[in-house]
Each structure stands twice: as C-alpha cells, then as structure tokens.
mmCIF file of C-alpha atoms and ligand atoms in Angstrom:
data_model
loop_
_atom_site.group_PDB
_atom_site.id
_atom_site.type_symbol
_atom_site.label_atom_id
_atom_site.label_comp_id
_atom_site.label_asym_id
_atom_site.label_seq_id
_atom_site.Cartn_x
_atom_site.Cartn_y
_atom_site.Cartn_z
ATOM 1 C CA UNK R 259 27.045 -18.537 -7.513
ATOM 2 C CA UNK R 260 28.158 -19.945 -4.558
ATOM 3 C CA UNK R 261 29.908 -22.486 -7.378
ATOM 4 C CA UNK R 262 31.761 -19.094 -8.807
ATOM 5 C CA UNK R 263 32.553 -17.804 -5.049
ATOM 6 C CA UNK R 264 34.614 -20.896 -4.585
ATOM 7 C CA UNK R 265 35.928 -21.402 -7.554
ATOM 8 C CA UNK R 266 37.289 -17.182 -7.349
ATOM 9 C CA UNK R 267 38.595 -18.471 -3.729
ATOM 10 C CA UNK R 268 40.997 -21.199 -5.100
ATOM 11 C CA UNK R 269 42.436 -19.134 -8.127
ATOM 12 C CA UNK R 270 42.525 -16.118 -5.287
ATOM 13 C CA UNK R 271 44.450 -17.854 -3.303
ATOM 14 C CA UNK R 272 47.496 -18.664 -6.413
ATOM 15 C CA UNK R 273 47.158 -15.469 -8.320
ATOM 16 C CA UNK R 274 47.127 -13.513 -4.484
ATOM 17 C CA UNK R 275 46.297 -9.653 -3.931
ATOM 18 C CA UNK R 276 45.192 -9.237 -7.168
ATOM 19 C CA UNK R 277 42.673 -12.031 -7.065
ATOM 20 C CA UNK R 278 41.967 -11.354 -3.328
ATOM 21 C CA UNK R 279 40.456 -8.109 -4.457
ATOM 22 C CA UNK R 280 39.080 -9.059 -7.148
ATOM 23 C CA UNK R 281 37.057 -11.684 -5.240
ATOM 24 C CA UNK R 282 36.401 -9.010 -2.482
ATOM 25 C CA UNK R 283 34.833 -7.503 -5.504
ATOM 26 C CA UNK R 284 32.827 -10.396 -6.838
ATOM 27 C CA UNK R 285 31.399 -11.481 -3.159
ATOM 28 C CA UNK R 286 30.744 -8.152 -2.766
ATOM 29 C CA UNK R 287 28.723 -7.770 -5.811
ATOM 30 C CA UNK R 288 26.940 -11.211 -5.404
ATOM 31 C CA UNK R 289 25.708 -10.265 -1.798
ATOM 32 C CA UNK R 290 24.345 -6.869 -3.627
ATOM 33 C CA UNK R 291 22.573 -8.853 -6.677
ATOM 34 C CA UNK R 292 21.207 -11.769 -5.099
ATOM 35 C CA UNK R 293 19.557 -12.981 -1.800
ATOM 36 C CA UNK R 294 18.281 -16.877 -0.851
ATOM 37 C CA UNK R 295 14.526 -16.669 -0.389
ATOM 38 C CA UNK R 296 11.213 -18.984 -0.430
ATOM 39 C CA UNK R 297 9.631 -19.258 -3.629
ATOM 40 C CA UNK R 298 6.237 -20.396 -4.259
ATOM 41 C CA UNK R 299 6.726 -21.018 -8.154
ATOM 42 C CA UNK R 300 2.705 -22.842 -8.344
ATOM 43 C CA UNK R 301 -0.305 -23.654 -6.453
ATOM 44 C CA UNK R 302 -0.552 -26.068 -4.330
ATOM 45 C CA UNK R 303 3.183 -26.845 -4.367
ATOM 46 C CA UNK R 304 6.066 -26.706 -1.748
ATOM 47 C CA UNK R 305 7.449 -23.076 -1.378
ATOM 48 C CA UNK R 306 11.342 -24.031 -2.667
ATOM 49 C CA UNK R 307 14.769 -21.994 -2.149
ATOM 50 C CA UNK R 308 16.495 -19.696 -4.150
ATOM 51 C CA UNK R 309 18.358 -17.244 -4.872
ATOM 52 C CA UNK R 310 16.943 -14.497 -6.586
ATOM 53 C CA UNK R 311 17.873 -10.878 -7.373
ATOM 54 C CA UNK R 312 17.955 -8.562 -4.256
ATOM 55 C CA UNK R 313 14.687 -6.085 -5.746
ATOM 56 C CA UNK R 314 15.537 -2.511 -5.850
ATOM 57 C CA UNK R 315 13.272 -0.079 -4.293
ATOM 58 C CA UNK R 316 10.652 1.688 -6.724
ATOM 59 C CA UNK R 317 9.327 5.311 -6.272
ATOM 60 C CA UNK R 318 7.505 5.669 -2.995
ATOM 61 C CA UNK R 319 9.492 2.548 -1.574
ATOM 62 C CA UNK R 320 12.292 1.374 0.462
ATOM 63 C CA UNK R 321 14.078 -1.977 0.509
ATOM 64 C CA UNK R 322 14.480 -3.802 4.061
ATOM 65 C CA UNK R 323 17.390 -5.999 5.516
ATOM 66 C CA UNK R 324 14.408 -8.362 6.342
ATOM 67 C CA UNK R 325 15.186 -9.774 10.016
ATOM 68 C CA UNK R 326 11.924 -11.551 11.165
ATOM 69 C CA UNK R 327 8.780 -12.726 9.118
ATOM 70 C CA UNK R 328 5.836 -14.081 11.143
ATOM 71 C CA UNK R 329 3.613 -16.897 9.793
ATOM 72 C CA UNK R 330 -0.059 -16.243 9.022
ATOM 73 C CA UNK R 331 -3.383 -18.524 8.126
ATOM 74 C CA UNK R 332 -3.020 -16.291 4.661
ATOM 75 C CA UNK R 333 -0.295 -16.646 3.631
ATOM 76 C CA UNK R 334 -1.302 -21.388 4.111
ATOM 77 C CA UNK R 335 -4.786 -20.155 1.916
ATOM 78 C CA UNK R 336 -2.046 -18.147 -0.672
ATOM 79 C CA UNK R 337 -0.471 -20.785 -1.242
ATOM 80 C CA UNK R 338 -3.510 -23.967 -0.760
ATOM 81 C CA UNK R 339 -4.692 -21.621 -3.820
ATOM 82 C CA UNK R 340 -7.667 -20.611 -1.853
ATOM 83 C CA UNK R 341 -6.888 -16.684 -2.753
ATOM 84 C CA UNK R 342 -7.805 -15.784 -6.111
ATOM 85 C CA UNK R 343 -4.722 -14.191 -8.246
ATOM 86 C CA UNK R 344 -1.325 -13.953 -6.432
ATOM 87 C CA UNK R 345 1.410 -13.147 -8.286
ATOM 88 C CA UNK R 346 3.413 -16.298 -9.391
ATOM 89 C CA UNK R 347 5.934 -16.771 -8.763
ATOM 90 C CA UNK R 348 5.851 -15.135 -5.289
ATOM 91 C CA UNK R 349 8.199 -14.322 -2.441
ATOM 92 C CA UNK R 350 5.311 -14.712 0.442
ATOM 93 C CA UNK R 351 5.352 -12.986 4.318
ATOM 94 C CA UNK R 352 3.303 -10.746 4.652
ATOM 95 C CA UNK R 353 4.283 -9.543 9.299
ATOM 96 C CA UNK R 354 7.759 -8.101 8.258
ATOM 97 C CA UNK R 355 10.439 -6.892 11.132
ATOM 98 C CA UNK R 356 13.482 -5.593 9.319
ATOM 99 C CA UNK R 357 15.433 -2.700 8.985
ATOM 100 C CA UNK R 358 15.462 0.101 6.063
ATOM 101 C CA UNK R 359 18.719 -0.348 3.785
ATOM 102 C CA UNK R 360 18.107 1.992 1.151
ATOM 103 C CA UNK R 361 15.104 4.811 -0.300
ATOM 104 C CA UNK R 362 13.762 4.961 -3.552
ATOM 105 C CA UNK R 363 12.798 8.321 -5.215
ATOM 106 C CA UNK R 364 10.347 10.885 -3.539
ATOM 107 C CA UNK R 365 10.863 8.937 0.151
ATOM 108 C CA UNK R 366 10.898 11.650 2.353
ATOM 109 C CA UNK R 367 10.180 10.414 6.347
ATOM 110 C CA UNK R 368 11.869 7.271 6.551
ATOM 111 C CA UNK R 369 15.814 7.081 6.662
ATOM 112 C CA UNK R 370 18.362 4.253 5.784
ATOM 113 C CA UNK R 371 18.414 2.752 9.272
ATOM 114 C CA UNK R 372 15.330 3.033 10.813
ATOM 115 C CA UNK R 373 12.443 -0.529 11.819
ATOM 116 C CA UNK R 374 9.816 -0.800 10.195
ATOM 117 C CA UNK R 375 7.134 -3.581 10.628
ATOM 118 C CA UNK R 376 5.415 -4.089 6.966
ATOM 119 C CA UNK R 377 1.410 -5.935 6.985
ATOM 120 C CA UNK R 378 -0.666 -7.358 4.448
ATOM 121 C CA UNK R 379 -1.700 -3.854 2.898
ATOM 122 C CA UNK R 380 1.176 -2.889 1.019
ATOM 123 C CA UNK R 381 -0.782 -0.221 -1.221
ATOM 124 C CA UNK R 382 -3.855 1.171 -1.442
ATOM 125 C CA UNK R 383 -4.982 4.066 -4.130
ATOM 126 C CA UNK R 384 -5.593 6.548 -1.895
ATOM 127 C CA UNK R 385 -8.445 7.874 -4.723
ATOM 128 C CA UNK R 386 -11.256 4.890 -5.000
ATOM 129 C CA UNK R 387 -14.335 5.743 -2.914
ATOM 130 C CA UNK R 388 -13.133 3.563 -0.289
ATOM 131 C CA UNK R 389 -9.854 4.978 0.416
ATOM 132 C CA UNK R 390 -11.723 8.458 0.276
ATOM 133 C CA UNK R 391 -14.117 7.260 3.051
ATOM 134 C CA UNK R 392 -11.060 6.198 4.817
ATOM 135 C CA UNK R 393 -12.033 2.607 4.255
ATOM 136 C CA UNK R 394 -8.607 1.661 2.124
ATOM 137 C CA UNK R 395 -8.689 -1.419 3.738
ATOM 138 C CA UNK R 396 -11.683 -2.156 0.725
ATOM 139 C CA UNK R 397 -9.421 -0.259 -2.160
ATOM 140 C CA UNK R 398 -11.016 -1.438 -5.185
ATOM 141 C CA UNK R 399 -6.928 -1.241 -7.093
ATOM 142 C CA UNK R 400 -4.896 -2.282 -3.289
ATOM 143 C CA UNK R 401 -1.560 -4.413 -3.280
ATOM 144 C CA UNK R 402 -1.234 -6.667 -0.477
ATOM 145 C CA UNK R 403 2.042 -7.875 0.612
ATOM 146 C CA UNK R 404 3.170 -12.053 -0.465
ATOM 147 C CA UNK R 405 0.215 -11.752 -2.284
ATOM 148 C CA UNK R 406 0.899 -9.123 -5.210
ATOM 149 C CA UNK R 407 4.051 -7.589 -4.098
ATOM 150 C CA UNK R 408 6.841 -10.130 -2.961
ATOM 151 C CA UNK R 409 7.069 -10.733 0.942
ATOM 152 C CA UNK R 410 9.441 -11.169 3.634
ATOM 153 C CA UNK R 411 10.412 -14.835 3.210
ATOM 154 C CA UNK R 412 13.300 -13.254 1.858
ATOM 155 C CA UNK R 413 16.100 -11.238 3.440
ATOM 156 C CA UNK R 414 15.177 -8.099 1.830
ATOM 157 C CA UNK R 415 11.894 -6.616 0.044
ATOM 158 C CA UNK R 416 10.078 -3.239 -0.798
ATOM 159 C CA UNK R 417 7.806 -1.818 0.939
ATOM 160 C CA UNK R 418 6.403 1.610 0.640
ATOM 161 C CA UNK R 419 7.185 3.486 2.519
ATOM 162 C CA UNK R 420 3.687 4.565 3.716
ATOM 163 C CA UNK R 421 2.106 1.571 4.472
ATOM 164 C CA UNK R 422 5.118 0.836 6.677
ATOM 165 C CA UNK R 423 4.764 1.099 10.359
ATOM 166 C CA UNK R 424 7.713 2.206 13.026
ATOM 167 C CA UNK R 425 7.686 -0.782 15.604
ATOM 168 C CA UNK R 426 7.753 0.185 18.876
ATOM 169 C CA UNK R 427 11.076 -0.207 21.130
ATOM 170 C CA UNK R 428 9.520 -2.612 23.636
ATOM 171 C CA UNK R 429 9.122 -5.126 20.959
ATOM 172 C CA UNK R 430 11.777 -7.685 20.607
ATOM 173 C CA UNK R 431 11.897 -7.945 15.916
ATOM 174 C CA UNK R 432 10.857 -11.745 17.317
ATOM 175 C CA UNK R 433 7.940 -10.511 19.005
ATOM 176 C CA UNK R 434 6.830 -7.675 17.022
ATOM 177 C CA UNK R 435 6.393 -10.593 13.929
ATOM 178 C CA UNK R 436 3.305 -11.472 14.606
ATOM 179 C CA UNK R 437 1.416 -8.290 15.686
ATOM 180 C CA UNK R 438 1.609 -7.026 12.303
ATOM 181 C CA UNK R 439 -1.330 -9.256 11.103
ATOM 182 C CA UNK R 440 -2.247 -11.732 13.474
ATOM 183 C CA UNK R 441 -2.309 -8.869 15.984
ATOM 184 C CA UNK R 442 -3.599 -5.483 13.383
ATOM 185 C CA UNK R 443 -6.358 -7.327 11.271
ATOM 186 C CA UNK R 444 -7.731 -9.729 14.935
ATOM 187 C CA UNK R 445 -7.750 -5.611 16.481
ATOM 188 C CA UNK R 446 -10.038 -5.161 13.996
ATOM 189 C CA UNK R 447 -11.891 -7.809 13.951
ATOM 190 C CA UNK R 448 -12.288 -7.360 17.885
ATOM 191 C CA UNK R 449 -13.674 -3.254 17.646
ATOM 192 C CA UNK R 450 -16.447 -4.818 15.242
ATOM 193 C CA UNK R 451 -17.513 -6.348 18.534
ATOM 194 C CA UNK R 452 -18.102 -3.393 20.157
ATOM 195 C CA UNK R 453 -19.005 -2.748 23.235
ATOM 196 C CA UNK R 454 -19.823 -7.207 23.674
ATOM 197 C CA UNK R 455 -18.661 -7.513 28.012
ATOM 198 C CA UNK R 456 -18.676 -12.093 27.627
ATOM 199 C CA UNK R 457 -17.218 -12.358 24.237
ATOM 200 C CA UNK R 458 -16.452 -15.590 22.090
ATOM 201 C CA UNK R 459 -12.941 -16.613 19.913
ATOM 202 C CA UNK R 460 -14.132 -19.089 18.008
ATOM 203 C CA UNK R 461 -10.133 -21.214 17.202
ATOM 204 C CA UNK R 462 -7.144 -19.929 19.743
ATOM 205 C CA UNK R 463 -4.209 -18.970 18.036
ATOM 206 C CA UNK R 464 -2.250 -16.302 16.470
ATOM 207 C CA UNK R 465 -4.700 -13.721 15.957
ATOM 208 C CA UNK R 466 -7.294 -15.134 20.044
ATOM 209 C CA UNK R 467 -3.596 -15.197 21.692
ATOM 210 C CA UNK R 468 -2.884 -11.595 21.303
ATOM 211 C CA UNK R 469 -6.393 -10.198 21.210
ATOM 212 C CA UNK R 470 -7.787 -11.709 24.768
ATOM 213 C CA UNK R 471 -4.785 -9.783 26.326
ATOM 214 C CA UNK R 472 -6.805 -6.918 25.092
ATOM 215 C CA UNK R 473 -10.224 -8.037 25.659
ATOM 216 C CA UNK R 474 -8.891 -9.189 29.541
ATOM 217 C CA UNK R 475 -6.900 -5.675 29.555
ATOM 218 C CA UNK R 476 -10.468 -4.100 28.853
ATOM 219 C CA UNK R 477 -12.100 -6.142 31.964
ATOM 220 C CA UNK R 478 -13.768 -8.424 29.242
ATOM 221 C CA UNK R 479 -14.832 -12.034 29.782
ATOM 222 C CA UNK R 480 -13.443 -14.430 27.153
ATOM 223 C CA UNK R 481 -15.049 -17.855 26.092
ATOM 224 C CA UNK R 482 -12.378 -19.455 23.886
ATOM 225 C CA UNK R 483 -13.567 -22.666 21.815
ATOM 226 C CA UNK R 484 -11.091 -24.514 20.395
ATOM 227 C CA UNK R 485 -11.128 -28.075 17.576
ATOM 228 C CA UNK R 486 -12.792 -30.521 19.563
ATOM 229 C CA UNK R 487 -10.404 -32.272 22.542
ATOM 230 C CA UNK R 488 -7.595 -29.866 21.206
ATOM 231 C CA UNK R 489 -6.774 -30.534 24.985
ATOM 232 C CA UNK R 490 -2.635 -27.833 24.861
ATOM 233 C CA UNK R 491 -4.847 -25.234 22.985
ATOM 234 C CA UNK R 492 -7.267 -25.337 25.378
ATOM 235 C CA UNK R 493 -4.792 -25.377 28.134
ATOM 236 C CA UNK R 494 -2.988 -22.387 26.391
ATOM 237 C CA UNK R 495 -6.001 -19.834 26.293
ATOM 238 C CA UNK R 496 -6.432 -21.182 30.557
ATOM 239 C CA UNK R 497 -3.186 -19.947 30.193
ATOM 240 C CA UNK R 498 -3.482 -16.473 28.940
ATOM 241 C CA UNK R 499 -6.605 -16.053 30.697
ATOM 242 C CA UNK R 500 -9.537 -17.828 29.281
ATOM 243 C CA UNK R 501 -12.709 -17.147 32.058
ATOM 244 C CA UNK R 502 -14.811 -20.643 29.930
ATOM 245 C CA UNK R 503 -12.595 -22.689 27.951
ATOM 246 C CA UNK R 504 -14.344 -26.010 25.637
ATOM 247 C CA UNK R 505 -15.659 -27.697 22.172
ATOM 248 C CA UNK R 506 -15.911 -25.465 19.355
ATOM 249 C CA UNK R 507 -19.200 -28.174 19.167
ATOM 250 C CA UNK R 508 -20.371 -27.161 22.300
ATOM 251 C CA UNK R 509 -22.449 -24.017 23.842
ATOM 252 C CA UNK R 510 -21.485 -21.387 26.890
ATOM 253 C CA UNK R 511 -22.905 -21.522 29.906
ATOM 254 C CA UNK R 512 -24.000 -18.156 29.096
ATOM 255 C CA UNK R 513 -24.970 -16.282 25.793
ATOM 256 C CA UNK R 514 -22.471 -14.169 24.593
ATOM 257 C CA UNK R 515 -22.506 -10.576 23.540
ATOM 258 C CA UNK R 516 -20.288 -10.978 19.988
ATOM 259 C CA UNK R 517 -18.127 -14.325 18.927
ATOM 260 C CA UNK R 518 -15.518 -13.402 16.226
ATOM 261 C CA UNK R 519 -14.446 -16.779 14.418
ATOM 262 C CA UNK R 520 -10.697 -17.273 13.580
ATOM 263 C CA UNK R 521 -10.117 -20.607 12.397
ATOM 264 C CA UNK R 522 -11.276 -20.534 8.627
ATOM 265 C CA UNK R 523 -14.641 -23.396 8.597
ATOM 266 C CA UNK R 524 -18.243 -22.211 7.808
ATOM 267 C CA UNK R 525 -19.619 -24.412 9.912
ATOM 268 C CA UNK R 526 -18.877 -22.192 12.853
ATOM 269 C CA UNK R 527 -20.742 -19.490 11.961
ATOM 270 C CA UNK R 528 -24.368 -21.364 12.940
ATOM 271 C CA UNK R 529 -22.637 -22.647 15.848
ATOM 272 C CA UNK R 530 -21.012 -19.455 16.943
ATOM 273 C CA UNK R 531 -24.839 -17.251 15.572
ATOM 274 C CA UNK R 532 -26.506 -20.213 18.652
ATOM 275 C CA UNK R 533 -24.362 -18.410 21.311
ATOM 276 C CA UNK R 534 -24.772 -15.606 20.582
ATOM 277 C CA UNK R 535 -27.688 -12.965 22.766
ATOM 278 C CA UNK R 536 -30.344 -11.465 20.838
ATOM 279 C CA UNK R 537 -28.361 -8.369 19.008
ATOM 280 C CA UNK R 538 -25.252 -9.973 19.217
ATOM 281 C CA UNK R 539 -22.695 -9.813 16.606
ATOM 282 C CA UNK R 540 -20.487 -12.654 15.027
ATOM 283 C CA UNK R 541 -17.460 -11.535 13.327
ATOM 284 C CA UNK R 542 -15.703 -13.761 10.946
ATOM 285 C CA UNK R 543 -11.928 -12.922 10.874
ATOM 286 C CA UNK R 544 -10.545 -14.783 8.157
ATOM 287 C CA UNK R 545 -9.737 -13.968 4.476
ATOM 288 C CA UNK R 546 -10.921 -17.841 3.319
ATOM 289 C CA UNK R 547 -13.716 -19.485 5.172
ATOM 290 C CA UNK R 548 -14.817 -22.482 3.869
ATOM 291 C CA UNK R 549 -18.848 -23.120 2.753
ATOM 292 C CA UNK R 550 -21.062 -21.963 5.267
ATOM 293 C CA UNK R 551 -23.667 -24.405 6.318
ATOM 294 C CA UNK R 552 -27.636 -23.565 5.955
ATOM 295 C CA UNK R 553 -29.507 -22.816 8.992
ATOM 296 C CA UNK R 554 -32.601 -21.922 10.579
ATOM 297 C CA UNK R 555 -33.585 -17.816 10.161
ATOM 298 C CA UNK R 556 -35.003 -18.407 13.505
ATOM 299 C CA UNK R 557 -30.943 -18.165 14.309
ATOM 300 C CA UNK R 558 -30.378 -15.290 13.179
ATOM 301 C CA UNK R 559 -33.461 -13.334 14.175
ATOM 302 C CA UNK R 560 -33.405 -10.938 16.827
ATOM 303 C CA UNK R 561 -30.747 -8.641 15.814
ATOM 304 C CA UNK R 562 -28.453 -11.360 15.404
ATOM 305 C CA UNK R 563 -25.227 -9.745 12.864
ATOM 306 C CA UNK R 564 -22.617 -11.522 10.913
ATOM 307 C CA UNK R 565 -20.130 -9.964 9.379
ATOM 308 C CA UNK R 566 -16.850 -10.577 7.596
ATOM 309 C CA UNK R 567 -13.233 -8.432 8.267
ATOM 310 C CA UNK R 568 -11.363 -7.582 5.793
ATOM 311 C CA UNK R 569 -7.863 -6.410 5.306
ATOM 312 C CA UNK R 570 -6.862 -3.598 7.702
ATOM 313 C CA UNK R 571 -6.166 0.266 6.996
ATOM 314 C CA UNK R 572 -3.374 2.500 8.075
ATOM 315 C CA UNK R 573 -5.438 3.591 10.701
ATOM 316 C CA UNK R 574 -5.929 0.575 12.107
ATOM 317 C CA UNK R 575 -2.782 -0.688 12.423
ATOM 318 C CA UNK R 576 -1.170 2.449 13.779
ATOM 319 C CA UNK R 577 -3.838 2.187 17.035
ATOM 320 C CA UNK R 578 -2.832 -0.864 17.592
ATOM 321 C CA UNK R 579 1.040 -0.633 17.453
ATOM 322 C CA UNK R 580 0.087 2.188 19.654
ATOM 323 C CA UNK R 581 -1.390 0.532 21.892
ATOM 324 C CA UNK R 582 -0.186 -2.872 22.051
ATOM 325 C CA UNK R 583 3.081 -1.844 23.703
ATOM 326 C CA UNK R 584 0.784 -0.533 26.541
ATOM 327 C CA UNK R 585 -1.331 -3.307 27.568
ATOM 328 C CA UNK R 586 1.365 -4.487 27.115
ATOM 329 C CA UNK R 587 0.292 -7.345 25.014
ATOM 330 C CA UNK R 588 2.726 -9.480 24.208
ATOM 331 C CA UNK R 589 3.350 -12.454 21.394
ATOM 332 C CA UNK R 590 4.110 -15.777 22.234
ATOM 333 C CA UNK R 591 6.552 -17.500 19.338
ATOM 334 C CA UNK R 592 7.854 -20.632 18.094
ATOM 335 C CA UNK R 593 11.354 -19.854 15.625
ATOM 336 C CA UNK R 594 11.720 -21.874 12.294
ATOM 337 C CA UNK R 595 14.806 -20.899 10.336
ATOM 338 C CA UNK R 596 13.552 -19.627 6.049
ATOM 339 C CA UNK R 597 14.529 -23.046 4.928
ATOM 340 C CA UNK R 598 11.902 -24.736 7.008
ATOM 341 C CA UNK R 599 9.438 -22.319 5.789
ATOM 342 C CA UNK R 600 7.164 -25.469 4.077
ATOM 343 C CA UNK R 601 7.144 -26.423 7.532
ATOM 344 C CA UNK R 602 6.131 -23.237 9.336
ATOM 345 C CA UNK R 603 2.858 -23.886 7.377
ATOM 346 C CA UNK R 604 2.520 -27.208 7.330
ATOM 347 C CA UNK R 605 2.935 -26.570 12.244
ATOM 348 C CA UNK R 606 0.610 -24.418 11.726
ATOM 349 C CA UNK R 607 -1.319 -26.305 8.915
ATOM 350 C CA UNK R 608 -1.787 -29.599 11.825
ATOM 351 C CA UNK R 609 -2.224 -26.873 15.016
ATOM 352 C CA UNK R 610 1.234 -27.851 15.878
ATOM 353 C CA UNK R 611 2.509 -24.944 17.840
ATOM 354 C CA UNK R 612 0.097 -22.080 20.744
ATOM 355 C CA UNK R 613 0.846 -18.963 19.745
ATOM 356 C CA UNK R 614 2.148 -17.366 16.494
ATOM 357 C CA UNK R 615 5.118 -18.592 14.419
ATOM 358 C CA UNK R 616 8.104 -16.566 12.944
ATOM 359 C CA UNK R 617 10.771 -16.833 10.241
ATOM 360 C CA UNK R 618 14.488 -15.760 11.306
ATOM 361 C CA UNK R 619 16.105 -14.750 8.396
HETATM 362 ZN ZN1 LIG Q 891 -8.847 2.759 -3.073
HETATM 363 ZN ZN1 LIG Q 892 -2.176 -12.557 7.717
#
C-alpha cells in the first residue's frame, strides 16, 4: 500500500488536480482500511509488523484508536505457548489506553472521543453459574483481550463497551496503562491477603511496584523478595518503601501474615509457605507458573493456605481504578515504540527494566 501511495503521488504531480483529489481519496481510504500491528503468527516466534485491516466494531463494541498498550508477563506466556488456545494470528496486548473512534450497534454509554482502558477480561457470558455469582473472572465462556480477542499492539482495536473502563484524568495514557492489568489483577491478589499486616512480595516487577504503594498507604509492612543477586530490583523496592529486602531463597527476619508470588516460578510456593506464619496465605498471582516441587505437609500444616488468582472481574477494575488516584499510585514506565514490541517482551523476560513497560503506538 505504501508503494501504491508513492506511485499515486508521482502520478499526482503529472496529472495535477484530479490525481491529487484521487490521491487524497485513496490515501484516506487506505488510512481507514489498514493499520500497523505487531502480529503473532506462530507460537514461540517473534511478533511481525504487518499492515492489517482496521477492525470494525461489532454489536456492543467500540473501536478504539490505541494510544499506548502495557506489556504484561501474560503476553510472554501467550507468545511462548505456555497458555492453551490463543487465536492465531493474534495481536497481543491487554493493557490498552485509547480513544473511542467508532461505535458499534447498540452501544449506549460510550461516545466517540471518550478515553477508555481495556483490560484482560474482554467479555463474559453473564449467564453461567460463575457470572451469576459475581465471579465472572471464572466464566466458562469468557474471552480475553490479546488472547482470544485481538489486543492493543496495533493502531486500532475493538472492545466491548461493557468491558472497557473510564480512565481517571489524573493519569496520562502512559501512566495509566500498567494499571489495567499489573494494577488491577495485582489488586485482586492483594485483596486475597485479607488483613495481613506483614506482607511478602515474591518478584518485584510491574504488579509489585504498584501494590507496594497500596500496601504502604494501608500501613502494612512489605517484605520484597527478588531473584538472588538482583541488586537493581532490590534498590527499586527500597526506593518504593519496602521494609525489608532480600533474595527469594532467604527467609525474612519475621514470619509473614501473607505472601503474593508474582514471579512464574513454582519453587517459590514452598519457599513462601516457609516464610508465612500459622494461618498465613500464599497467593499465586500469575496465570502461569512452572511446576511446584513437592514439599513436606508440615509446611502447609496449621492452616496455611495456597491459592491462585485468576483474571479479574469488572468490580475489581472499578474498585481499583477509583482507589489508585486517591493514594495516589504512580507508575514507573519504560517506553517502547510499537515496532520494538519484541525487544520489550525480551527485556521483560530478562528483567532488564524496573516497573512496567509500555508500547507507544
Ligand atoms: Zn459466564
Ligand atoms: Zn496481564
């Protein structure tokens, strides 16, 4: 299409007004018809920059001109083939901030020009037993953004109106993006720790850097565990107010009331169980984790609990997105242009940045 546009441009010089008009028409049509997107065609391969059709919003959907899209460890699990059944080819990305640019049939709340955030949960059925019980995060028919629905590593995406969140004016697009998953699924995990006063975080990435701000706001003690030798990560945790910092293979000086494991490493589960007190809760926050090694029952005894957290409900999103600007939660962001999405994913894999990574479209 670029070639065609260039050809048309050359022709327009010789054919004067008529061709210029035609060129404008064609280039306008071209802009409407195709867009740049980073596409996963095959699992365990790099995303490829492609010109693809701009999506049209279906019933109940809006089209969004994407401004930024956060990178999440779940994107890595999708690309690496660790999650079953992504649509292929797929445009990943599920921490989308953008502006509504077209309304599908039946859209009643959103308007063209509204700024919205699109999270991981793209749709739930509303009729299964989980949906009826307010646990749509476990919906049998749920569709997830950047997994079964094309996501935000593109100039445009579509999303269901009912599963898009308004974004507080206090946040720029860049600052808001990490709230959409690292923030709100992290917040769901945080809520699972109940009234824990001494709270451990295993893995100090995008989620932990947001949740420590919530925890400190609620006067909790935060114990940050990083990969052994990760001095940069430990300094980052210290800067954000961690009360104790150490390697994930060491025990904290005091027993914890709860721990959240953000890192996808199963060996951290028995490690965290050893770190929590009687009745303590170990929350596994990620969608994927390597196998958990066996451990003595003694380590679970005395009512210690291991639990996972799956996805999010819209209620989690609404609660967290109202709370975040009041604290106020600030996000630390490393920016990448769309064409460098592979580099961003790789840097996440290697732990090369602090806080969150965001793709700018
Ligand atoms: Zn359902
Ligand atoms: Zn995510």
